Coordinates of C-alpha atoms in Angstrom, one line a residue:
M1 CA -20.8 -31.7 23.3
R2 CA -18.3 -34.5 23.5
V3 CA -19.0 -37.2 20.9
G4 CA -17.9 -40.8 21.0
L5 CA -17.3 -42.0 17.4
V6 CA -17.1 -45.7 16.9
L7 CA -15.9 -47.0 13.5
A8 CA -17.7 -50.1 12.6
A9 CA -17.5 -50.4 8.8
G10 CA -14.7 -53.0 8.7
R11 CA -14.6 -56.5 7.3
G12 CA -14.0 -59.9 8.7
T13 CA -11.4 -61.3 6.2
R14 CA -8.8 -62.4 8.7
V15 CA -11.3 -63.7 11.2
G16 CA -12.6 -66.0 8.5
A17 CA -16.1 -64.5 8.6
A18 CA -18.3 -64.0 5.5
R19 CA -19.5 -60.7 7.0
N20 CA -18.3 -57.8 9.1
K21 CA -16.4 -59.3 12.1
M22 CA -18.1 -56.7 14.3
L23 CA -21.5 -58.5 13.7
L24 CA -20.1 -61.8 14.9
P25 CA -22.0 -63.2 18.0
V26 CA -20.5 -63.5 21.4
A27 CA -22.7 -64.5 24.4
G28 CA -25.9 -63.0 23.1
R29 CA -24.5 -59.9 21.7
T30 CA -22.5 -58.9 18.6
L31 CA -18.9 -57.8 19.0
L32 CA -20.0 -54.3 18.2
E33 CA -22.6 -54.3 21.0
H34 CA -19.9 -55.4 23.5
T35 CA -17.8 -52.4 22.3
L36 CA -20.6 -49.9 22.4
D37 CA -21.7 -51.1 25.8
R38 CA -18.3 -50.1 27.2
V39 CA -18.1 -46.8 25.3
V40 CA -21.5 -45.5 26.5
R41 CA -20.4 -46.2 30.1
A42 CA -17.8 -43.4 29.8
D43 CA -19.1 -40.4 31.8
C44 CA -17.1 -38.0 29.7
L45 CA -19.1 -38.6 26.6
D46 CA -22.5 -36.9 25.8
Y47 CA -23.3 -38.5 22.4
L48 CA -22.6 -41.7 20.5
L49 CA -22.1 -41.8 16.7
V50 CA -21.4 -45.1 14.9
A51 CA -20.1 -45.2 11.3
A52 CA -21.4 -48.3 9.6
A53 CA -20.8 -49.9 6.2
P54 CA -23.6 -48.6 3.8
E55 CA -24.9 -52.2 3.2
E56 CA -25.1 -52.8 7.0
Y57 CA -26.6 -49.5 8.0
E58 CA -30.0 -50.9 8.9
I59 CA -28.5 -53.8 10.9
V60 CA -26.2 -51.5 12.9
A61 CA -28.9 -48.8 13.3
E62 CA -31.1 -51.4 15.0
L63 CA -28.3 -52.5 17.3
V64 CA -27.6 -49.0 18.3
E65 CA -31.2 -48.2 18.9
Q66 CA -31.5 -51.1 21.2
L67 CA -28.6 -50.2 23.4
P68 CA -29.6 -50.1 27.1
T69 CA -28.5 -46.5 27.6
E70 CA -30.0 -43.0 27.8
M71 CA -27.2 -41.5 25.8
P72 CA -28.4 -39.8 22.6
R73 CA -27.0 -41.8 19.6
A74 CA -27.1 -42.0 15.8
V75 CA -25.6 -44.0 12.9
C76 CA -24.0 -42.6 9.7
R77 CA -22.9 -44.4 6.6
G78 CA -19.2 -44.9 6.6
G79 CA -16.8 -45.6 3.7
A80 CA -14.5 -48.3 2.4
T81 CA -11.5 -46.9 4.4
R82 CA -11.1 -45.6 7.9
Q83 CA -10.5 -42.1 6.5
E84 CA -13.7 -42.2 4.5
S85 CA -15.6 -43.2 7.6
V86 CA -14.2 -40.4 9.7
Q87 CA -15.0 -37.9 6.9
A88 CA -18.6 -39.2 6.8
A89 CA -18.8 -38.9 10.5
L90 CA -17.5 -35.3 10.5
A91 CA -20.5 -34.4 8.3
A92 CA -22.9 -36.1 10.6
L93 CA -21.8 -34.6 13.9
P94 CA -24.2 -32.6 16.0
A95 CA -23.8 -28.9 15.6
E96 CA -22.9 -28.5 19.3
T97 CA -19.9 -30.9 19.0
T98 CA -16.7 -29.6 20.7
A99 CA -14.6 -32.8 20.8
V100 CA -14.6 -36.2 19.2
C101 CA -13.3 -39.5 20.7
I102 CA -12.6 -42.1 18.0
H103 CA -12.6 -45.8 18.8
D104 CA -12.4 -48.9 16.8
G105 CA -15.5 -51.1 16.9
A106 CA -13.2 -54.1 16.9
R107 CA -11.7 -53.2 20.3
P108 CA -14.4 -54.6 22.7
Y109 CA -12.1 -54.8 25.8
I110 CA -11.9 -51.0 26.2
D111 CA -12.4 -49.8 29.8
P112 CA -14.5 -46.7 30.2
A113 CA -11.9 -45.2 32.5
E114 CA -9.3 -45.3 29.7
I115 CA -11.7 -43.3 27.5
E116 CA -12.0 -40.7 30.3
R117 CA -8.3 -40.4 30.6
V118 CA -7.8 -39.8 26.9
M119 CA -10.6 -37.2 26.8
A120 CA -9.2 -35.4 29.9
A121 CA -6.0 -34.8 28.0
L122 CA -7.8 -32.5 25.6
A123 CA -7.9 -29.8 28.4
T124 CA -4.2 -29.2 27.6
H125 CA -3.7 -30.8 24.2
E126 CA -5.3 -30.7 20.7
G127 CA -5.3 -34.5 20.5
A128 CA -4.6 -37.5 22.6
L129 CA -4.2 -41.3 22.1
L130 CA -4.1 -44.4 24.1
A131 CA -0.8 -46.3 23.6
R132 CA 1.1 -49.2 25.1
P133 CA 4.9 -49.5 25.5
A134 CA 6.6 -52.3 23.5
T135 CA 7.6 -55.2 25.7
D136 CA 9.4 -57.3 23.1
T137 CA 12.8 -56.4 21.4
V138 CA 12.0 -54.4 18.3
K139 CA 14.0 -55.1 15.1
I140 CA 14.0 -52.8 12.1
R141 CA 14.6 -54.4 8.7
A142 CA 16.2 -52.1 6.1
T143 CA 15.6 -52.3 2.3
D144 CA 18.7 -54.4 1.9
D145 CA 17.3 -56.9 4.5
S146 CA 19.9 -55.8 7.1
L147 CA 18.5 -55.6 10.7
Y148 CA 19.2 -53.3 13.6
T149 CA 17.7 -53.1 17.0
Q150 CA 15.4 -50.2 18.0
P151 CA 15.6 -49.3 21.7
R152 CA 12.2 -50.6 22.8
E153 CA 11.8 -47.8 25.4
T154 CA 11.3 -45.5 22.4
V155 CA 8.6 -47.7 20.8
W156 CA 4.9 -47.2 21.6
L157 CA 2.0 -49.2 20.1
A158 CA -0.8 -46.9 19.2
E159 CA -4.4 -48.0 20.1
T160 CA -7.8 -46.3 20.3
P161 CA -9.5 -44.3 21.6
Q162 CA -7.9 -41.3 20.1
A163 CA -9.5 -37.9 20.9
F164 CA -9.3 -34.5 19.3
R165 CA -10.8 -31.1 19.6
L166 CA -13.3 -30.7 16.8
E167 CA -11.5 -27.8 15.0
T168 CA -8.3 -29.8 15.1
L169 CA -9.9 -32.9 13.7
R170 CA -11.4 -30.9 10.8
E171 CA -8.0 -29.5 10.1
M172 CA -6.5 -33.0 10.1
Y173 CA -9.0 -34.3 7.6
A174 CA -8.6 -31.2 5.4
V175 CA -5.2 -32.5 4.2
P176 CA -5.0 -34.1 0.7
T177 CA -6.6 -37.5 0.2
Q178 CA -3.3 -39.2 -0.5
V179 CA -1.9 -37.9 2.7
Q180 CA -4.9 -39.3 4.6
A181 CA -4.5 -42.6 2.9
A182 CA -0.9 -42.9 4.1
A183 CA -1.9 -42.5 7.7
T184 CA -2.5 -45.7 9.6
D185 CA -4.3 -44.0 12.5
D186 CA -5.9 -40.6 13.2
S187 CA -3.1 -39.2 15.4
S188 CA -0.7 -39.7 12.4
L189 CA -2.5 -36.8 10.6
L190 CA -2.0 -34.6 13.6
E191 CA 1.7 -35.4 13.6
R192 CA 1.8 -34.5 9.9
L193 CA 0.6 -31.1 10.8
G194 CA 3.6 -30.7 13.1
R195 CA 1.7 -31.1 16.4
V196 CA 2.3 -33.7 19.0
P197 CA -0.7 -35.5 20.6
A198 CA -0.7 -36.4 24.3
L199 CA 0.3 -40.0 24.8
I200 CA -1.8 -41.8 27.5
V201 CA -0.4 -45.0 28.7
A202 CA -2.8 -47.9 28.5
E203 CA -3.4 -49.6 31.8
K204 CA -6.1 -52.2 30.9
P205 CA -6.6 -54.9 28.3
N206 CA -7.6 -53.3 24.9
G207 CA -6.8 -56.0 22.3
K208 CA -8.2 -55.7 18.8
I209 CA -10.2 -58.6 17.2
T210 CA -8.3 -59.4 14.0
T211 CA -8.1 -63.2 13.8
R212 CA -10.5 -66.0 14.6
E213 CA -8.3 -66.8 17.6
D214 CA -8.8 -63.2 18.8
W215 CA -12.6 -63.7 18.6
Q216 CA -12.4 -67.0 20.5
R217 CA -10.2 -65.4 23.1
F218 CA -12.7 -62.6 23.7
A219 CA -15.5 -65.1 24.0
A220 CA -13.5 -66.9 26.8
Y221 CA -12.8 -63.5 28.4
V222 CA -16.5 -62.7 28.5
A223 CA -17.4 -66.1 29.9
G224 CA -15.0 -65.5 32.8
E225 CA -16.1 -61.9 33.5
G226 CA -19.2 -62.5 35.6
V227 CA -21.2 -64.9 37.7
L228 CA -22.5 -68.1 36.1
R229 CA -26.2 -68.8 36.5
V230 CA -28.4 -71.7 35.3
G231 CA -32.1 -71.8 34.6
N232 CA -34.6 -74.5 33.5
G233 CA -37.6 -74.3 31.3
Y234 CA -40.5 -76.6 30.3
D235 CA -43.4 -76.3 28.0
V236 CA -46.1 -78.6 26.6
H237 CA -48.8 -78.1 24.0
R238 CA -51.7 -80.3 22.9
T239 CA -51.9 -81.3 19.3
C240 CA -54.8 -79.9 17.3
A241 CA -56.0 -80.0 13.7
G242 CA -56.0 -77.0 11.4
R243 CA -52.8 -75.3 12.7
P244 CA -49.3 -75.3 11.3
L245 CA -46.7 -77.2 13.3
I246 CA -44.0 -74.8 14.2
I247 CA -41.0 -75.9 16.3
G248 CA -37.8 -74.0 16.7
G249 CA -39.0 -71.6 14.1
V250 CA -39.3 -74.4 11.5
S251 CA -42.6 -75.2 9.8
I252 CA -42.8 -79.0 9.8
P253 CA -45.1 -81.0 7.5
A254 CA -47.7 -82.7 9.6
D255 CA -51.5 -83.3 9.7
F256 CA -51.7 -81.4 13.0
G257 CA -50.3 -78.4 14.8
L258 CA -50.1 -77.4 18.4
D259 CA -52.7 -75.5 20.3
G260 CA -51.7 -72.2 21.9
H261 CA -52.3 -68.4 21.9
S262 CA -49.1 -67.7 19.9
D263 CA -47.7 -70.0 17.3
A264 CA -47.3 -72.6 20.1
D265 CA -43.6 -73.2 19.3
V266 CA -43.0 -75.5 22.3
L267 CA -39.2 -75.6 21.9
T268 CA -38.7 -71.9 21.7
H269 CA -41.1 -71.4 24.7
A270 CA -39.0 -73.8 26.8
V271 CA -35.8 -72.0 25.8
M272 CA -37.4 -68.6 26.7
D273 CA -38.4 -69.8 30.2
A274 CA -34.9 -71.3 30.8
L275 CA -33.3 -68.0 29.9
L276 CA -35.7 -66.0 32.0
A277 CA -35.2 -68.3 35.0
A278 CA -31.4 -68.1 34.7
A279 CA -31.6 -64.3 34.8
G280 CA -33.9 -64.4 37.8
L281 CA -36.9 -63.1 35.9
R282 CA -40.6 -64.1 35.6
D283 CA -41.8 -66.8 33.2
I284 CA -43.1 -66.1 29.7
G285 CA -46.7 -66.1 30.8
Y286 CA -45.9 -62.9 32.7
Y287 CA -44.2 -61.1 29.8
F288 CA -46.4 -62.5 27.0
P289 CA -49.8 -63.4 28.6
N290 CA -52.4 -65.3 26.6
T291 CA -54.9 -62.6 27.5
D292 CA -53.1 -60.1 25.3
E293 CA -54.3 -60.0 21.7
R294 CA -50.9 -58.6 20.6
F295 CA -49.5 -62.1 21.0
R296 CA -52.2 -64.1 19.2
D297 CA -50.5 -66.3 16.6
A298 CA -47.2 -64.4 17.4
D299 CA -43.9 -65.7 15.9
S300 CA -42.2 -67.1 19.0
L301 CA -38.7 -66.3 17.6
L302 CA -39.7 -62.7 17.8
L303 CA -40.8 -63.2 21.4
L304 CA -37.3 -64.8 22.0
V305 CA -35.8 -61.6 20.6
E306 CA -37.7 -59.7 23.4
V307 CA -36.3 -62.2 26.0
R308 CA -32.8 -61.6 24.8
R309 CA -33.4 -57.8 25.1
L310 CA -34.6 -58.3 28.7
L311 CA -31.4 -60.1 29.5
T312 CA -29.3 -57.5 27.8
A313 CA -31.0 -54.7 29.9
R314 CA -29.9 -56.6 33.0
N315 CA -26.4 -57.1 31.7
V316 CA -26.9 -60.8 31.5
L317 CA -25.0 -62.6 28.7
I318 CA -26.0 -65.9 27.1
G319 CA -23.6 -68.8 27.5
N320 CA -25.3 -71.9 26.0
V321 CA -28.7 -73.6 25.8
S322 CA -29.5 -77.3 25.8
A323 CA -33.0 -78.5 25.0
A324 CA -34.9 -81.8 24.5
L325 CA -38.0 -82.4 22.5
I326 CA -40.5 -85.1 23.5
A327 CA -42.7 -86.2 20.6
E328 CA -44.0 -89.4 19.2
R329 CA -44.6 -87.9 15.8
P330 CA -43.7 -86.6 13.3
K331 CA -40.0 -87.4 13.0
L332 CA -38.1 -84.2 14.0
A333 CA -34.5 -85.3 13.5
P334 CA -34.3 -83.9 9.9
Y335 CA -35.2 -80.4 11.2
I336 CA -32.9 -80.2 14.2
E337 CA -30.0 -78.4 12.5
T338 CA -32.3 -75.7 11.1
M339 CA -33.8 -75.3 14.6
R340 CA -30.4 -74.8 16.1
E341 CA -29.4 -72.2 13.5
N342 CA -32.7 -70.3 14.1
L343 CA -32.2 -70.2 17.9
A344 CA -28.5 -69.4 17.6
R345 CA -29.2 -66.5 15.2
V346 CA -31.8 -64.9 17.4
L347 CA -29.8 -65.4 20.6
R348 CA -26.6 -64.1 18.9
V349 CA -24.5 -67.1 19.9
E350 CA -22.6 -69.6 17.8
P351 CA -24.7 -72.6 16.7
A352 CA -22.4 -74.9 18.7
R353 CA -23.8 -73.2 21.9
V354 CA -27.3 -74.6 21.1
A355 CA -27.9 -78.3 21.6
I356 CA -31.3 -80.0 20.8
Q357 CA -32.1 -83.6 21.4
V358 CA -35.2 -85.5 20.3
T359 CA -36.8 -88.4 22.1
T360 CA -40.2 -90.1 22.5
N361 CA -42.3 -90.9 25.6
E362 CA -42.2 -94.6 24.7
G363 CA -45.9 -94.7 24.3
L364 CA -46.6 -93.7 27.9
D365 CA -49.3 -91.2 28.9
D366 CA -50.8 -88.6 26.7
L367 CA -47.5 -87.6 25.2
G368 CA -46.8 -91.2 24.3
A369 CA -50.3 -91.4 22.7
G370 CA -49.3 -88.4 20.4
K371 CA -51.8 -86.0 22.1
G372 CA -49.1 -83.4 22.6
I373 CA -45.5 -82.4 22.3
A374 CA -43.3 -81.2 25.2
A375 CA -39.9 -79.6 25.5
T376 CA -37.4 -79.1 28.3
A377 CA -34.5 -76.6 28.3
T378 CA -31.5 -75.6 30.4
A379 CA -29.8 -72.3 29.9
C380 CA -26.4 -71.1 31.2
V381 CA -26.0 -67.3 31.4
I382 CA -23.3 -65.0 32.7
E383 CA -24.4 -62.1 34.9
R384 CA -21.7 -59.4 34.5
M385 CA -20.5 -57.5 37.5
V386 CA -20.3 -53.9 36.4

């Protein structure tokens, strides 16, 4: 069995994130999901194993479980360092494992064909790595601050994936801990054993997300990777006494609520319909019918999660959402920011990609008389061509 091991226990310090950078949102998915989506498309792999930070194990496990793939997969608890995560993964490998392909979760650009080229090299080598030739002039600074130029044709920049036969990888990680700690990548340990890994020349983009600019650059790359599609949504609910007023996942103080089978979250419903329309899918009544008791009083944000999963399964990414609420009362402006944050969190996009406006119907018709609240929404999505 050939296992793809993705290391995802890193942090987000240089990105400026308060959490693991691999959990940052990009177009309806986390960075990690973008990476995993590419890894599982490699035909040479039979099994996926993800090493997560212990405190993020449940979050990562849910992401891995929801991947739109038939590949068997699992998550193990990694460590504070790369070496500790690999050691933990070695203990969690399936018994039938013969080779392991290690990839950084922070490299979401990886092309499945590059993974296959690295794995193919194990037919003749104990290990292999993807690397890129240096294109700039390379200077070496000595301890006395003197400089000399290193011929750049001899300099290669190591990347991942890096693949190894299982028995070799176990031997590599049997060296003393201090030796492991000094190694900045896995192939360095093979070199310390006196063996040379195969060097596979990188042919496709494979940048690592390290800074905030890297994250923004990847978001722009994703946006330009597919076909732009737009969808519209509309929803309206009558007001009624005795129900809570829930809009955008926010419970708003009022002497009335909205009538509906679920929680009647008019804003979230309009956003759901806009996303489904943009993806070429049916409306929310088709997926969540009011004849189904499972959805009685359902939290509409949870239904929005299901809509996002429907889009993910079709390889559709979320660009942005713009919505408008039409309500005579109560005043909704104080709650708009929380609504934006709720929708952005569920959709896995930056809050700046969710816009919500509020207006009234100027006293006209039933909406103007306060007998209902309506919402319209427009969604922009990216249909990836794979």
